[in-house]
XYZ file of C-alpha atoms in Angstrom:
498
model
C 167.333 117.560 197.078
C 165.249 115.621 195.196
C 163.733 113.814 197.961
C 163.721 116.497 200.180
C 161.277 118.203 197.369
C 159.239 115.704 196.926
C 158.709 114.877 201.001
C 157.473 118.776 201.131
C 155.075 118.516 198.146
C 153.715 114.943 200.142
C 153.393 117.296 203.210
C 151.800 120.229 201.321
C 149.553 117.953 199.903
C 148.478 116.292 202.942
C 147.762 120.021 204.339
C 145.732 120.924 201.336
C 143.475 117.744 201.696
C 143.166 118.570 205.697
C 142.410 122.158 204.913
C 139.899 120.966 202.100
C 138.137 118.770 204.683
C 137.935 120.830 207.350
C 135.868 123.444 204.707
C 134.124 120.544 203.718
C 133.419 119.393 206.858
C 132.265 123.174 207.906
C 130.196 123.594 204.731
C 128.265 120.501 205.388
C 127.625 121.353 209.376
C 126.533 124.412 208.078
C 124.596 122.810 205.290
C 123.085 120.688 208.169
C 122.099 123.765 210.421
C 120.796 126.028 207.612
C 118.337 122.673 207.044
C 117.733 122.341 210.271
C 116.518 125.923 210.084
C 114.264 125.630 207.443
C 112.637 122.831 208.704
C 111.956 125.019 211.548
C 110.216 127.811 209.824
C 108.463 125.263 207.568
C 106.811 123.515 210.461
C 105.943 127.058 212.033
C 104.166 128.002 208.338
C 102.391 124.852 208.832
C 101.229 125.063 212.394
C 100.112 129.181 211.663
C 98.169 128.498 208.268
C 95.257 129.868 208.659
C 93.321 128.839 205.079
C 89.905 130.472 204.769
C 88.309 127.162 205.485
C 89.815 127.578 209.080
C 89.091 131.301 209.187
C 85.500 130.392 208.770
C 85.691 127.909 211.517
C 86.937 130.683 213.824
C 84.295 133.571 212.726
C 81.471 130.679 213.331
C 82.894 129.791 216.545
C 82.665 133.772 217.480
C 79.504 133.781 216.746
C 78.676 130.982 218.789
C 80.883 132.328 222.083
C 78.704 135.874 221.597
C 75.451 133.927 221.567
C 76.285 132.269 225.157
C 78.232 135.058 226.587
C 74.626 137.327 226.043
C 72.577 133.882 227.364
C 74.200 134.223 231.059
C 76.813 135.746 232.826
C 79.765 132.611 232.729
C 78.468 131.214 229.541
C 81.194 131.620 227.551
C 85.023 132.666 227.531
C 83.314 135.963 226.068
C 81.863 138.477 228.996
C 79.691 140.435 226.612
C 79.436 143.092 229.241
C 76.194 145.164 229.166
C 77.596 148.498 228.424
C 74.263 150.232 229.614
C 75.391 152.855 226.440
C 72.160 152.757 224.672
C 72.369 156.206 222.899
C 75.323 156.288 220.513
C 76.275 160.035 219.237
C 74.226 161.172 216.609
C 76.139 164.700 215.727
C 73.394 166.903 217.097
C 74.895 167.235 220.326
C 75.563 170.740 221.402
C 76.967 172.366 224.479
C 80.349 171.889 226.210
C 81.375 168.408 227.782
C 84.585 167.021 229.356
C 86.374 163.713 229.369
C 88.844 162.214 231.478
C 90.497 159.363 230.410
C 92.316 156.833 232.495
C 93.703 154.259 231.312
C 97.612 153.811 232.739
C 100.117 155.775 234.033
C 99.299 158.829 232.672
C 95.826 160.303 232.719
C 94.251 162.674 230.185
C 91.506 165.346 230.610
C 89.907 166.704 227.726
C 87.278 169.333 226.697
C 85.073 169.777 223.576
C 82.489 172.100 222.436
C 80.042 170.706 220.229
C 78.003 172.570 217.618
C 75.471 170.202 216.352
C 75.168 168.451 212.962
C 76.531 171.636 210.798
C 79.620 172.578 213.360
C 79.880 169.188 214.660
C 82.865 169.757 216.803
C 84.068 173.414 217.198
C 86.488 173.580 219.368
C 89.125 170.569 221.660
C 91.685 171.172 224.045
C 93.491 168.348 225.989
C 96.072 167.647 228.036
C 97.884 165.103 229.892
C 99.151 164.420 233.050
C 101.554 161.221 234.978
C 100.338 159.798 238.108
C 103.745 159.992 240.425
C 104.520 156.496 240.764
C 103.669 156.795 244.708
C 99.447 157.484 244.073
C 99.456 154.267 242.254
C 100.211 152.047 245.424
C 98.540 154.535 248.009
C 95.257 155.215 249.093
C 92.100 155.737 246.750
C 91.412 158.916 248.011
C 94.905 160.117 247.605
C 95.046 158.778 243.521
C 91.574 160.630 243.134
C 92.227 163.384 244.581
C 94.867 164.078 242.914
C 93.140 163.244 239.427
C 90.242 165.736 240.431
C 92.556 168.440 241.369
C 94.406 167.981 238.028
C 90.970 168.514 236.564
C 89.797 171.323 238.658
C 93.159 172.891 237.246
C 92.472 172.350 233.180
C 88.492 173.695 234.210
C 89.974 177.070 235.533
C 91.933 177.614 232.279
C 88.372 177.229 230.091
C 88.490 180.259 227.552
C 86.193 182.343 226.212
C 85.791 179.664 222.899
C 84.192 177.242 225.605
C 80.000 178.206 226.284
C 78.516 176.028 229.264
C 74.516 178.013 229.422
C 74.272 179.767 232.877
C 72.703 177.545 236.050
C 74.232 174.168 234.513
C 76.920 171.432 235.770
C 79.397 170.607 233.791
C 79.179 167.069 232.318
C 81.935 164.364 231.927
C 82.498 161.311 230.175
C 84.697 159.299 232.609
C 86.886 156.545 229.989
C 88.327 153.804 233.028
C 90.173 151.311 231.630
C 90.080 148.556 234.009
C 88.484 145.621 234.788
C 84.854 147.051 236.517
C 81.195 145.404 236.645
C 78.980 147.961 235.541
C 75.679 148.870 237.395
C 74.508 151.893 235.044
C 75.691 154.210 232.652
C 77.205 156.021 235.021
C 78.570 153.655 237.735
C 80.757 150.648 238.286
C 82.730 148.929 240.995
C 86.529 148.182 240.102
C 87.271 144.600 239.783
C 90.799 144.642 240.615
C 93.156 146.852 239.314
C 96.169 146.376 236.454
C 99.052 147.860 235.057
C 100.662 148.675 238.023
C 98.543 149.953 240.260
C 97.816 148.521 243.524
C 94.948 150.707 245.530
C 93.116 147.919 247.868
C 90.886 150.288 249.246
C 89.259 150.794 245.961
C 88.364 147.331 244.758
C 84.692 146.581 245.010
C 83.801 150.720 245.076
C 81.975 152.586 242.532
C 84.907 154.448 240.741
C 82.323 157.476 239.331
C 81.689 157.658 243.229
C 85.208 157.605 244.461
C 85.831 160.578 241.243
C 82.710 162.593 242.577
C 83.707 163.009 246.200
C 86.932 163.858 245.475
C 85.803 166.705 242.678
C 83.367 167.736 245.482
C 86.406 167.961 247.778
C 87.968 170.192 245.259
C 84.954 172.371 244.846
C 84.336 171.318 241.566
C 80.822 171.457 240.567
C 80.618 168.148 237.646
C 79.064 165.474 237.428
C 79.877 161.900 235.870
C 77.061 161.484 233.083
C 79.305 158.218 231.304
C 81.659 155.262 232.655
C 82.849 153.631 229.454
C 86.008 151.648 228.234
C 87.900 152.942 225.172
C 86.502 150.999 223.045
C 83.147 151.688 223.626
C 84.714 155.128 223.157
C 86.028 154.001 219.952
C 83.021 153.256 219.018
C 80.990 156.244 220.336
C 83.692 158.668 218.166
C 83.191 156.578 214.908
C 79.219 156.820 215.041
C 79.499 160.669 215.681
C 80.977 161.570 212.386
C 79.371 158.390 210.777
C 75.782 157.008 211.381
C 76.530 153.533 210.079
C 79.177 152.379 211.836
C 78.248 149.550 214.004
C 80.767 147.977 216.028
C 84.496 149.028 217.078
C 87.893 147.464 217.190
C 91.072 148.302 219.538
C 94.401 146.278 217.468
C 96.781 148.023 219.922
C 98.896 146.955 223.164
C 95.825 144.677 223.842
C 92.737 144.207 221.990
C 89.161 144.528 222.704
C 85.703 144.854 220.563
C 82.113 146.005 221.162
C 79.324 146.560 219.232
C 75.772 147.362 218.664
C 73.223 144.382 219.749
C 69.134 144.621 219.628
C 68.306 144.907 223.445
C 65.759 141.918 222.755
C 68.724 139.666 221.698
C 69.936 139.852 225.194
C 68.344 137.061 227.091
C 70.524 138.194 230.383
C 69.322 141.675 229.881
C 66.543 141.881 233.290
C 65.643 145.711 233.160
C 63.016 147.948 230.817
C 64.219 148.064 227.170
C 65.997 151.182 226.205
C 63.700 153.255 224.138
C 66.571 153.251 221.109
C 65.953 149.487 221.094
C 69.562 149.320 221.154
C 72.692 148.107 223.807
C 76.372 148.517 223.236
C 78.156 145.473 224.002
C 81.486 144.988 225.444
C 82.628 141.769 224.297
C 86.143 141.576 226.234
C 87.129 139.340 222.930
C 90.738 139.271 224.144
C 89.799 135.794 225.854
C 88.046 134.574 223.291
C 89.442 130.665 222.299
C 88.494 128.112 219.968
C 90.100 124.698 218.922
C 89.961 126.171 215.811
C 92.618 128.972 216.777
C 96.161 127.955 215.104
C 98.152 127.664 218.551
C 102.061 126.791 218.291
C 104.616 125.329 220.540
C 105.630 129.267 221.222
C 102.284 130.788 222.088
C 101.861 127.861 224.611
C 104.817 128.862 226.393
C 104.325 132.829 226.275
C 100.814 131.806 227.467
C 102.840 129.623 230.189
C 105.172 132.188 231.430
C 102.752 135.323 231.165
C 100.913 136.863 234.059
C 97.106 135.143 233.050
C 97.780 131.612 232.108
C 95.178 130.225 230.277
C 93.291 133.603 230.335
C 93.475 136.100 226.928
C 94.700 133.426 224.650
C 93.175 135.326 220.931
C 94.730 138.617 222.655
C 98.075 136.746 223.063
C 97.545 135.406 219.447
C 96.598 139.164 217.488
C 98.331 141.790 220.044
C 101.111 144.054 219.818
C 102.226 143.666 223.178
C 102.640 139.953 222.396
C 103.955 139.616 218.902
C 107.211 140.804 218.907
C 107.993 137.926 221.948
C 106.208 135.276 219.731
C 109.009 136.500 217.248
C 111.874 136.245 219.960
C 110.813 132.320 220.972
C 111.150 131.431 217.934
C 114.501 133.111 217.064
C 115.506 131.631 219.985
C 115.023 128.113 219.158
C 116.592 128.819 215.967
C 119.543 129.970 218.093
C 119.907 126.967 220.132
C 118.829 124.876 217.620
C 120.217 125.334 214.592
C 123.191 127.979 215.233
C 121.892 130.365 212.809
C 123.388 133.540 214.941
C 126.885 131.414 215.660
C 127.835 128.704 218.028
C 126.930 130.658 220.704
C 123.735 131.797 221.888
C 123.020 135.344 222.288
C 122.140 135.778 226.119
C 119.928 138.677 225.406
C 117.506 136.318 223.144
C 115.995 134.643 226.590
C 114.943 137.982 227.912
C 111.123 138.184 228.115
C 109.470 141.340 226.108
C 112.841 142.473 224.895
C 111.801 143.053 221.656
C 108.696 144.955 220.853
C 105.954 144.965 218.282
C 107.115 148.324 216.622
C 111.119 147.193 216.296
C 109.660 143.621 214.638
C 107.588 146.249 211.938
C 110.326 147.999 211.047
C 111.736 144.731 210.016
C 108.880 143.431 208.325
C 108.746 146.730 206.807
C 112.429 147.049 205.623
C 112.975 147.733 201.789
C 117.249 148.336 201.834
C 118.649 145.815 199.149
C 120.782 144.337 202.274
C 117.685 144.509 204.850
C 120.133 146.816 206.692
C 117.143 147.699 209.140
C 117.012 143.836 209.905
C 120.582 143.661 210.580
C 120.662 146.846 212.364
C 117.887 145.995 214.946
C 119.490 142.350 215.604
C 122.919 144.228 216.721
C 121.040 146.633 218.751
C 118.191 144.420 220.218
C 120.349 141.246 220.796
C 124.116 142.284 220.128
C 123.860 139.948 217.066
C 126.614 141.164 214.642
C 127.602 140.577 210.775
C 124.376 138.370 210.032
C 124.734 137.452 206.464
C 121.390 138.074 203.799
C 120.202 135.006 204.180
C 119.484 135.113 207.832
C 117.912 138.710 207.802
C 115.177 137.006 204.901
C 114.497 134.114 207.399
C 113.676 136.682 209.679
C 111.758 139.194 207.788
C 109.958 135.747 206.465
C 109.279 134.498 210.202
C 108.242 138.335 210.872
C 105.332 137.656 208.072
C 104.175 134.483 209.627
C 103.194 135.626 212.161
C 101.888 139.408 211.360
C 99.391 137.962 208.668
C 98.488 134.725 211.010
C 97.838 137.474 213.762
C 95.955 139.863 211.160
C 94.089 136.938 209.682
C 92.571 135.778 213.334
C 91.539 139.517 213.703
C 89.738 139.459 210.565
C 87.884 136.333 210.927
C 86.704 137.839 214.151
C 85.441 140.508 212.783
C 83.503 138.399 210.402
C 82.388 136.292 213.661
C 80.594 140.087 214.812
C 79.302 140.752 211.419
C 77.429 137.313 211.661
C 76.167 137.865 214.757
C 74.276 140.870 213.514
C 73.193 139.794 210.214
C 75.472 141.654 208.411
C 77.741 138.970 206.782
C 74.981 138.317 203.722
C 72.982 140.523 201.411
C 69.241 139.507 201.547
C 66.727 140.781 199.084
C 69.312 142.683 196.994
C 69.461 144.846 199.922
C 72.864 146.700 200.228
C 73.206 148.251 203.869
C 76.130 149.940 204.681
C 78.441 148.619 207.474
C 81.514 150.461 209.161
C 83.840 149.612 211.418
C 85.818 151.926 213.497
C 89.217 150.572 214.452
C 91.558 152.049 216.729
C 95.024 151.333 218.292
C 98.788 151.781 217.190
C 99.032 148.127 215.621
C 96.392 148.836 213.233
C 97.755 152.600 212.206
C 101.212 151.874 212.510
C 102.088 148.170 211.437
C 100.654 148.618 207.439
C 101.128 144.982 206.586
C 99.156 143.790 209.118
C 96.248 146.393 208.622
C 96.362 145.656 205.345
C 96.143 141.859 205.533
C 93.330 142.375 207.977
C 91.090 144.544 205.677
C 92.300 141.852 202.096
C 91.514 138.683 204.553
C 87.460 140.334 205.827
C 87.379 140.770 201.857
C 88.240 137.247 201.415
C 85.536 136.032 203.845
C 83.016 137.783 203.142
C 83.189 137.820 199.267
C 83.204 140.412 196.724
C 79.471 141.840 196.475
C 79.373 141.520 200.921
C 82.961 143.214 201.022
C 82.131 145.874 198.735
C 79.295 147.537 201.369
C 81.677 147.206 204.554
C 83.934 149.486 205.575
C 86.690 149.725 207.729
C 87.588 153.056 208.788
C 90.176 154.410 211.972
C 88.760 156.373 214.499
C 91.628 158.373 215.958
C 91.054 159.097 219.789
C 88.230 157.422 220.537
C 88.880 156.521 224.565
C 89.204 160.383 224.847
C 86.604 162.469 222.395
C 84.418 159.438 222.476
C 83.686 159.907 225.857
C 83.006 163.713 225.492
C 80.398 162.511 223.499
C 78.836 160.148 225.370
C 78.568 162.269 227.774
C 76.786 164.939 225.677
C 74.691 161.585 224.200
C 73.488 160.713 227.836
C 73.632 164.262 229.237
C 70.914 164.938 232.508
C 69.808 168.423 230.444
C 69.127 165.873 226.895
C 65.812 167.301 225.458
C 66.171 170.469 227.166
C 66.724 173.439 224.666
C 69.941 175.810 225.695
C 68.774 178.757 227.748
């Protein structure tokens, strides 16, 4: 019995140790992997620092990329599209103007009544309409006419609240967000179309024209008095309700600026100067790059795999449709890399776009003890179950590496327009106000980036600079902003209202 006893305690022993080593053996792979992690996120902090001495670099190189995009059509990654909007809003426009804003698969039309500088505006009705999915691949006359009829529809339903003086046309503010070469204030041919649509019989024709014969076919006595972007819009609806504010900002989907440049700082500018003195500029900043930009293994393969390669590359670097798929590379590598969701990879982290901005902010955003959000969106984004704490802080961490590097870029480019125009110094004590009107669903609805954006300007520009800018949203812009540009370049301007 004796030896029988002590033969089992040899044998239990022996299991114990095996046991033991296996846990070992476990704790130190996952030692290994959970360094191998780290190292990962470390290098990604490294390669997205963005230190103001690099931020500087970027807002300089801006600068520079405006200055040759206004020298010659070509010049620079920057367009700098003449905008031929040389009367921003002043809030003394009165009378009733429309807007119809197309931008995607919906369409909206909108109409105001203005009543000058005391009423401002008095009344607004909108409403929008989707584009069956069969207009956007047919003909151009069947997409417009469709659009004008739509319109002709929300004109018939004008109530008593809406004044347009007897023997005028009604005036409309036409926001087209696509790719078009302008020729005037109120015309432009399409470059090619995006988002889905696929009309060839419209590239290279003026879209107000195209609009105008088909509200002609409908009976529909209007006429196009603006062609403008949204932000141009943007920017049009801040400078109603506020006289200083001098450029505009989309942080949305995409991204986009424009702002206000002196006419004579416009070398490619060939016509009369406006008598404002002034020209909106559309800067198309989405494709503005630098060496100085902080571009990472991920970003070069989003860039690689996207639809534009090589094209967009700041849009693809500060944009919500982009971020949340920066996030999902790099989750990914940490996946195959390191095993920090298991030993197996989750199939639904190589799926392009399949997680968006918004679900990455309520992340970022998440204030649980547990980060239950975190853990929450993993299971129903990825079918990634039971991740412990210390994964869902690597990810909220990874979340605010690239949000602020992202927010930081934006702000520096800001900075880059602010230099352009003088505005990025005090001289002679003097202390002119400057606004910005920003617009788009990153900025209002992702806080921490909105509010590293406006800390970071703050940063670059320094206290007594920072304290007489001003960054204000300007809800709406693409569709009340081009009410009012309409009403700003209306045919009747200088007339007084029968």
């Amino acid at each position: 019995m004796g030896k029988v006893a002590v033969g089992v305690a040899v044998v239990g022993a022996v299991a114990v140790v095996a046991v033991a080593t296996v846990v070992v053996r476990r704790r130190m792979r996952s030692t290994g992997k959970w360094a191998k992690a780290a190292e990962i996120v470390r290098e990604l902090e490294e390669q997205c620092a963005t230190p103001l001495g690099r931020l500087r670099q970027v807002a300089d190189a801006m600068a520079v990329e405006m200055h040759a995009g206004l020298a010659s059509d070509g010049g620079s990654k920057l367009k700098m599209l003449i905008s031929y909007v040389d009367n921003l809003p002043t809030g003394n426009e009165t009378g009733l103007f429309y807007a119809l804003d197309l931008g995607g698969t919906n369409f909206r039309v909108l109409r105001v009544q203005l009543g000058g500088k005391d009423k401002r505006v008095i009344k607004q009705e909108a409403e929008e309409v989707s584009i069956p999915p069969h207009l956007m691949v047919g003909t151009s006359d069947d997409l417009f006419d469709f659009i004008a009829a739509e319109l002709a529809k929300f004109v018939a339903l004008e109530g008593d609240n809406f004044h347009l003086p007897v023997d005028r046309q009604r005036e409309l503010g036409f926001t087209f967000s696509f790719p078009v070469k302008q020729s005037s204030i109120a015309s432009g041919s399409l470059i090619k179309w995006t988002k889905g649509f696929k009309i060839d019989g419209t590239v290279g024709e003026d879209v107000v024209a195209e609009l105008t014969k088909a509200m002609e076919r409908q009976n529909l006595d209007m006429r196009v008095t603006a062609l403008v972007n949204d932000t141009i819009g943007t920017l049009a609806g801040g400078r109603y309700y506020d006289n200083d504010v001098v450029a505009a900002v989309i942080l949305g989907t995409g991204t986009n600026a424009a702002y206000v440049e002196r006419a004579q700082a416009i070398p490619k500018w060939h016509g009369l100067l406006p008598k404002s003195g002034d020209m909106v500029i559309n800067m198309e900043w989405g494709n503005f790059r630098s060496s100085h930009l902080p571009v990472t293994e991920y970003d070069q393969a989003l860039d690689l795999e996207s639809l534009n390669p090589g094209e967009q590359i700041f849009e693809k670097l500060i944009s919500g449709m982009y971020l949340g798929d920066i996030l999902r590379r790099i989750l990914l590598k940490l996946a195959e890399e390191a095993a920090l969701f298991g030993d197996t990879v989750p199939p639904k982290l190589k799926e392009q776009f399949i997680l968006r901005t918004p679900v990455m902010s309520a992340m970022h955003h998440d204030t649980t003890p547990d980060l239950r959000v975190v853990g929450n969106k993993l299971k129903e984004i990825f079918d990634i179950n039971n991740t412990s704490l210390k994964v869902r802080k690597m990810v909220v961490k990874l979340c605010d590496i690239i949000t602020k590097r992202g927010a930081r870029l934006a702000a520096a480019g800001i900075v880059g327009i602010l230099k352009k125009q003088g505005r990025d110094t005090l001289r002679y004590g003097d202390k002119q106000r400057t606004v910005i009107a920003m617009d788009g669903g990153l900025f209002e609805h992702y806080t921490i980036f909105s509010k590293t954006l406006v800390r970071t300007i703050e940063e670059l520009l320094g206290e007594e600079v920072a304290s007489t800018v001003f960054i204000e949203h300007a809800n709406d812009g693409s569709g009340i902003g081009a009410a009012l540009l309409a009403a700003s370049h209306s045919q009747y301007l200088g007339l007084e209202e029968p």
